[in-house]
Coordinates of C-alpha atoms and ligand atoms in Angstrom, one line a residue:
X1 CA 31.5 -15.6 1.0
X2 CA 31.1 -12.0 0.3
X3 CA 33.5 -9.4 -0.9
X4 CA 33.9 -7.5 2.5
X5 CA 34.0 -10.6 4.3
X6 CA 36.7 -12.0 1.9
X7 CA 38.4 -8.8 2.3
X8 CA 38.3 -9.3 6.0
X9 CA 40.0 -12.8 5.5
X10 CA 42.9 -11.2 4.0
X11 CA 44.0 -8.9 5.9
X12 CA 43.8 -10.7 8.8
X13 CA 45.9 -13.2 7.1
X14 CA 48.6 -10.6 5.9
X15 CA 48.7 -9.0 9.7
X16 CA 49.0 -13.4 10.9
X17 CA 52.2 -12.6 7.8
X18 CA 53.3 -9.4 9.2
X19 CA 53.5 -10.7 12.8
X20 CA 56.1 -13.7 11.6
X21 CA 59.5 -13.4 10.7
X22 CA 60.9 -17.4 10.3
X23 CA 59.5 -20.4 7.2
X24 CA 57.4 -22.4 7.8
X25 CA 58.7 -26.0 8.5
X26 CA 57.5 -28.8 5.9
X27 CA 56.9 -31.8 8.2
X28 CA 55.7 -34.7 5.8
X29 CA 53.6 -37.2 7.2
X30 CA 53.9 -40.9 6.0
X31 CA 54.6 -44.5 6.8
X32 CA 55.6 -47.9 5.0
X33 CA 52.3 -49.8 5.4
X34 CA 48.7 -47.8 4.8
X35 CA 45.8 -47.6 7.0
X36 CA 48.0 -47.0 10.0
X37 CA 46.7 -43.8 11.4
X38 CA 48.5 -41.0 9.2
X39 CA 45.5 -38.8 8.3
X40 CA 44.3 -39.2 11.9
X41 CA 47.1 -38.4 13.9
X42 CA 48.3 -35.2 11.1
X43 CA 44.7 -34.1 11.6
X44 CA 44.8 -34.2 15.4
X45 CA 48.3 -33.6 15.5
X46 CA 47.7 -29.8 13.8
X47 CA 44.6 -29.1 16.2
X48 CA 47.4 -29.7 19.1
X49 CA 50.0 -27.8 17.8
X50 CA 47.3 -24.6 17.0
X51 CA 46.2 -25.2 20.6
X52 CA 49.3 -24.1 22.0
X53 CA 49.3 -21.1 19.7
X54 CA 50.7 -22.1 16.3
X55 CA 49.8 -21.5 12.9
X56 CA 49.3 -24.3 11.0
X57 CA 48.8 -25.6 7.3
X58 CA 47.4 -28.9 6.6
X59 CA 48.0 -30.1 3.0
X60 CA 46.5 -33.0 1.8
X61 CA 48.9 -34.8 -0.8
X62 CA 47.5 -38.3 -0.6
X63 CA 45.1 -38.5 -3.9
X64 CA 44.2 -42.4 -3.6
X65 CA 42.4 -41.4 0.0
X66 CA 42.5 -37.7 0.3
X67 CA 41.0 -37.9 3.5
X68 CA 41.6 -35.5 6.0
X69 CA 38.7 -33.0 4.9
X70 CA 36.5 -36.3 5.0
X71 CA 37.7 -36.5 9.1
X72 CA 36.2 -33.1 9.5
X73 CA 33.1 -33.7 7.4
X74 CA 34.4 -30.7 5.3
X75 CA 33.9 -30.6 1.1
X76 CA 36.7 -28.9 0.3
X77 CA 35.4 -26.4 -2.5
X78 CA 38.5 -25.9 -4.6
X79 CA 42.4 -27.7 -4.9
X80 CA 45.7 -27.1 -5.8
X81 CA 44.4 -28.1 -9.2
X82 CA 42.9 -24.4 -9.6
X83 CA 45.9 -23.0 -8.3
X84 CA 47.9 -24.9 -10.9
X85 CA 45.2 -23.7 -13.9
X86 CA 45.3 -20.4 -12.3
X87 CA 41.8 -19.7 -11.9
X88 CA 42.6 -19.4 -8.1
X89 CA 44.8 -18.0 -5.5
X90 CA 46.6 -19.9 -2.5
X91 CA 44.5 -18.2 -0.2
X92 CA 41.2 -19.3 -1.9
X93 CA 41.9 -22.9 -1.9
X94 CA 43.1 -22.8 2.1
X95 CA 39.5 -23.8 3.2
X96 CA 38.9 -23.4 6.9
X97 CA 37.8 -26.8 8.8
X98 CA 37.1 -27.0 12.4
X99 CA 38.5 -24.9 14.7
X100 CA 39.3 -23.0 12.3
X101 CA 42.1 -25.0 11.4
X102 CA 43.3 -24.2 7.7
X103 CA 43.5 -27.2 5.2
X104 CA 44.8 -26.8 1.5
X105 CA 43.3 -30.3 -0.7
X106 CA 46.0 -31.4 -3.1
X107 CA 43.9 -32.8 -5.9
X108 CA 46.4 -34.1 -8.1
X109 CA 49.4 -36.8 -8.2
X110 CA 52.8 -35.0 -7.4
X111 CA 54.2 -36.6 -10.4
X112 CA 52.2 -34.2 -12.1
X113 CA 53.7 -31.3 -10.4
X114 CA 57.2 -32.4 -11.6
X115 CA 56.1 -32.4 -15.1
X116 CA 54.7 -29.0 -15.3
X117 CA 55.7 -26.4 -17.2
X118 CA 58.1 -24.1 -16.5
X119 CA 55.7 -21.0 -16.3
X120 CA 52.9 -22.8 -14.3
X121 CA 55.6 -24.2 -11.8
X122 CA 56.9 -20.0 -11.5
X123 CA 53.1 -19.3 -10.8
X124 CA 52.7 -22.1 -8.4
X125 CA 55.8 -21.5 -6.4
X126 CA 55.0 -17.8 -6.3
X127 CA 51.6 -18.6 -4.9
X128 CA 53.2 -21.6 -2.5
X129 CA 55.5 -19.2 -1.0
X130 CA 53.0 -16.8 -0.3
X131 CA 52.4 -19.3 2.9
X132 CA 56.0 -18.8 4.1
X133 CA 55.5 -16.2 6.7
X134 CA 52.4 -17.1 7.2
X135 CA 52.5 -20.5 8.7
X136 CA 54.6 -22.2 11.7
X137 CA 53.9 -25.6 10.2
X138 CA 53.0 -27.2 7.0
X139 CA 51.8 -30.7 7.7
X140 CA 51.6 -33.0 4.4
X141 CA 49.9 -35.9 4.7
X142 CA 51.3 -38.4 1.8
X143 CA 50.0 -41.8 0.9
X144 CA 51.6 -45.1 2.5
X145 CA 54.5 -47.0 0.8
X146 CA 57.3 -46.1 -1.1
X147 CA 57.3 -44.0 -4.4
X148 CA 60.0 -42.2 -5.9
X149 CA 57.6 -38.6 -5.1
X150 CA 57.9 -39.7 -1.5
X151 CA 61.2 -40.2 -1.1
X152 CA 61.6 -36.7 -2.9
X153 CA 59.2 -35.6 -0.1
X154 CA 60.7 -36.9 2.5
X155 CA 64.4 -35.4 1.6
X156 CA 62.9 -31.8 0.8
X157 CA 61.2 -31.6 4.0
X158 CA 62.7 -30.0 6.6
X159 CA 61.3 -33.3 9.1
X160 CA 59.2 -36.3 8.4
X161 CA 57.1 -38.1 11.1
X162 CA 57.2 -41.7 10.7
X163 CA 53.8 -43.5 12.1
X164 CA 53.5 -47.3 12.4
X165 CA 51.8 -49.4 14.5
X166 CA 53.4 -52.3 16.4
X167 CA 52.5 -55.0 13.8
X168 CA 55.2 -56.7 12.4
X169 CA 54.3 -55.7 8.9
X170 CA 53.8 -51.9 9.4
X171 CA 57.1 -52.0 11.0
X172 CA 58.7 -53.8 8.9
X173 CA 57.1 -51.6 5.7
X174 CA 58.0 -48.0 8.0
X175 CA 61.8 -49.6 8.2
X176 CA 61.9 -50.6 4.3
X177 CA 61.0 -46.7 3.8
X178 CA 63.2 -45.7 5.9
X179 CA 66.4 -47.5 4.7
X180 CA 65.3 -46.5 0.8
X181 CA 65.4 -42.7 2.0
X182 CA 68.5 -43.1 3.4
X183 CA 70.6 -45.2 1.0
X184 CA 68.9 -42.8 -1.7
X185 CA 69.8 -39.4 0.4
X186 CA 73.5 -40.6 1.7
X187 CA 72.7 -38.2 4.0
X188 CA 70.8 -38.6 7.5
X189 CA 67.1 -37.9 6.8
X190 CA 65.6 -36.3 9.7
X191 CA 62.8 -39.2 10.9
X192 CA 60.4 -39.2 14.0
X193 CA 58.2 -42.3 15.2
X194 CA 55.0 -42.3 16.3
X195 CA 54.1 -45.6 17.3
X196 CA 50.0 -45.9 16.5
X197 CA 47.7 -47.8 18.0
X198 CA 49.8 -49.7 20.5
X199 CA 47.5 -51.9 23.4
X200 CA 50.3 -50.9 26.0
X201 CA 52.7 -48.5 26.8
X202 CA 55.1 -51.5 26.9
X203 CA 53.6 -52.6 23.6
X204 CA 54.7 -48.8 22.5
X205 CA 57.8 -48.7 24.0
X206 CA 58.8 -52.1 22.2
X207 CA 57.9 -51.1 19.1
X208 CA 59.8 -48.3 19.2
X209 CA 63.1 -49.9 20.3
X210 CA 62.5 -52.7 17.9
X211 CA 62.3 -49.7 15.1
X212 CA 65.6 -47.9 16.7
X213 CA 68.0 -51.1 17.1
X214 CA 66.8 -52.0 13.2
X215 CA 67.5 -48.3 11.8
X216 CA 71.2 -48.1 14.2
X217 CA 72.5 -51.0 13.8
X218 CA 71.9 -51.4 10.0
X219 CA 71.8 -47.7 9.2
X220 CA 74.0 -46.1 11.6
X221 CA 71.1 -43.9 12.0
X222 CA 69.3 -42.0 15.5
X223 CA 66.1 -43.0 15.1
X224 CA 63.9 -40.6 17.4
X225 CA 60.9 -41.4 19.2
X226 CA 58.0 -38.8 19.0
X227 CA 55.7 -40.1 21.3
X228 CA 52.8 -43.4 21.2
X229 CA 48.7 -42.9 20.6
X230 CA 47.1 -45.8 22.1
X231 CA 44.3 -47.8 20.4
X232 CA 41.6 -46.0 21.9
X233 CA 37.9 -46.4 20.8
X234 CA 37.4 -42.7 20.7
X235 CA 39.5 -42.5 17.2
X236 CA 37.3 -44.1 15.2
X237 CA 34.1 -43.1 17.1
X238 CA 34.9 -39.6 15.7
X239 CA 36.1 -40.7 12.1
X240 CA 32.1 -41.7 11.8
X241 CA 31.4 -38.7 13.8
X242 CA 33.7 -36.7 11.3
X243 CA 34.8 -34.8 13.9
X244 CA 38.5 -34.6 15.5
X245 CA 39.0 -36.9 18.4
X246 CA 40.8 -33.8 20.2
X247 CA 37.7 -31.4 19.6
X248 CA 35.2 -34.2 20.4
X249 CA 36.6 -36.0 23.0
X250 CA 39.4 -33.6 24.2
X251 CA 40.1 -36.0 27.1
X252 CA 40.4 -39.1 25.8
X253 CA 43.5 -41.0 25.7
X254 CA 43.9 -40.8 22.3
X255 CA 44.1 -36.7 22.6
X256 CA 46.2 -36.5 26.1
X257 CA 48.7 -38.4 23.6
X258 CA 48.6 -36.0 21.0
X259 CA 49.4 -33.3 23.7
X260 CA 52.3 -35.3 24.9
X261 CA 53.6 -35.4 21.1
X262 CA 53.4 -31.6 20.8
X263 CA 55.3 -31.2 23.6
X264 CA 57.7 -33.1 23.0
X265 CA 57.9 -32.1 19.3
X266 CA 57.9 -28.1 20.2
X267 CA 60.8 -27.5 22.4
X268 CA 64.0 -28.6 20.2
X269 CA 61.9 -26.5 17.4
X270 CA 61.7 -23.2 19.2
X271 CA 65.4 -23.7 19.9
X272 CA 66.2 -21.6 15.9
X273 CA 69.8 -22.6 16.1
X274 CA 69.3 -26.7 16.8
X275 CA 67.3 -26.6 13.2
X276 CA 68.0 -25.6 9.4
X277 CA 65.0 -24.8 8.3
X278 CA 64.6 -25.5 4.7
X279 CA 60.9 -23.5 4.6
X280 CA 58.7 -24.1 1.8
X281 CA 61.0 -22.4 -0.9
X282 CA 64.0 -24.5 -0.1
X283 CA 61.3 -27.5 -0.5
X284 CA 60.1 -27.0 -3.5
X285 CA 63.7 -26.1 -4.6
X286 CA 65.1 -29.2 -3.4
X287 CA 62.1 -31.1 -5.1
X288 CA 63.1 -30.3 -8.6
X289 CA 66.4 -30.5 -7.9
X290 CA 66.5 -33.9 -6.9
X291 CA 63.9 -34.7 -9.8
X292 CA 66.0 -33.2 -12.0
X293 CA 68.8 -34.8 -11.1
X294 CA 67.2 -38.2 -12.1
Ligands
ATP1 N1 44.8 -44.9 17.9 C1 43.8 -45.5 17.2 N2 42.8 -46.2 18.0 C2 41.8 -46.8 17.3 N3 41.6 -46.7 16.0 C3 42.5 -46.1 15.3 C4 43.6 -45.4 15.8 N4 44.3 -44.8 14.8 C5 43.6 -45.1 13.7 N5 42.5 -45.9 13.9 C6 41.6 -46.4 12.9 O1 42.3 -46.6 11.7 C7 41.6 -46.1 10.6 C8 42.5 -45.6 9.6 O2 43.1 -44.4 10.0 P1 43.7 -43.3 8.9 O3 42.7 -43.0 7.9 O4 44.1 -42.1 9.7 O5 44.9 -44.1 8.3 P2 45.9 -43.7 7.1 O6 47.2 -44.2 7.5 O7 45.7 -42.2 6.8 O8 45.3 -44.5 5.9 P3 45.7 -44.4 4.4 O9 47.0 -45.1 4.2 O10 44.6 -45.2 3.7 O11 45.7 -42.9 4.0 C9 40.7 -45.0 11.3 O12 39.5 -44.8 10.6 C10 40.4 -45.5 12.7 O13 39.2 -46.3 12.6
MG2 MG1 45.3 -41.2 5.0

């Protein structure tokens, strides 16, 4: 990239900050059992909700199978990691995939985050926030299972989508996650579903009442249904094509139910009083507090 054209890049990026005057939401990404869909559907998922005219950040926090630049065929040139050493700047490790849909690799464990020093951490944060106005929505895709980082992760984040499929074992893994959050929190952690991969919309719908009953009866908790993506050949078709099902097959099942997620995802967000928004600096905030606190 040359200088002018960098240039270019950032100012249309500060006018993109100008223009917006809210946080960004942190919505993590995550589920109980791996290989359920997460890095598909967050992808897919982002290209919906920039389709209807949002600004969105995809960050990549799963190091065992950072993945998502893989789904766009995408080498991702630099990582938080150089943010961290400071050889590089938020905005030159937000790499632009298809679409132009903006990406941010994490490249490191977030353990390591929480054992940074305190002068890194200040340099970090500083550059972190920089994305505050400047996206609607941070997605972070996290690894499967449970981990003391997730559970930090998933009670700094303002939401966390919940994907499982309708096997017995993914749900059972997505409601073992969900009950450690929540005896952990003592609070109600905001959770969504997305049921992946179901054969059936009564196959979906099962799953998701199975998943509900389980977290209100036992957890006195509302468990809210997102939406259902539908095993659909065109998903993996477009992992080997490393392309998006939405941009490749725009049509498909797969991507009218992504559309049906963003709509039903959108309308109690653009509603500012039905939300708190924690924004990124009241996640990372939160993240060292409750780190701390251990
Ligand atoms: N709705 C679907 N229909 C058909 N195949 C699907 C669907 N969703 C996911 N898959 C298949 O599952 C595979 C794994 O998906 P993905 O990599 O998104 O899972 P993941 O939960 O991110 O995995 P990990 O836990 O390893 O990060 C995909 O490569 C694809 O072949
Ligand atoms: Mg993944």
């Amino acid at each position: 990239m040359d200088q002018a054209q960098s240039l270019r890049e950032y100012m249309q990026r500060f006018n993109v900050q100008q223009q917006k005057n809210h946080s960004a939401r942190m919505i993590t990404i995550t589920s109980g059992k791996g290989g359920v869909g997460k890095s598909n559907f967050t992808l897919n998922f982002a290209l919906g909700l920039q389709s209807v005219g949002k600004k969105v950040v995809v960050l990549d926090l799963d190091l065992s199978t950072a993945n998502i630049n893989i789904l766009m065929g995408i080498t991702p040139r630099y990582s938080l990691v150089d943010v961290l050493n400071q050889e590089k700047q938020i905005w030159d490790v937000l790499e632009k995939g298809m679409e132009g849909i903006e990406y941010i690799s994490g490249g490191f464990d977030i353990q390591d985050l929480l054992k940074l020093e305190q002068n890194t951490l200040s340099f970090f944060w500083s550059q972190i926030q920089e994305l505050q106005t400047y996206a609607d929505f941070i997605l972070l895709d996290t690894g499967a299972g449970i981990s003391k980082e997730l559970v930090d992760f998933i009670v700094a984040s303002d939401e966390t989508i919940m994907v499982t499929t309708p096997e017995p074992t993914s749900i059972a893994d997505s409601y073992a996650v969900i009950k450690t959050v929540h005896q952990y929190t003592k609070q109600s952690p905001r959770f969504q579903l997305v049921v992946n991969r179901a054969q059936s919309y009564r196959e979906a719908v099962e799953t998701s009442r199975v998943m509900k009953n389980a977290c209100s009866n036992f957890l006195k908790l509302n468990l809210k249904t997102l939406g259902f993506l539908m095993e659909d050949a065109h998903v993996w078709k477009s992992v080997r094509s490393q392309t998006p099902f939405f941009i490749s097959y725009p049509n498909c099942e797969a991507s009218k139910n992504i559309k049906q997620i963003v709509y039903s995802f959108l309308p109690d967000l653009d509603e500012p009083s039905s939300v708190s928004t924690k924004g990124i600096r009241g996640f990372f905030e939160k993240i060292l507090s409750v780190s701390k606190s251990l």
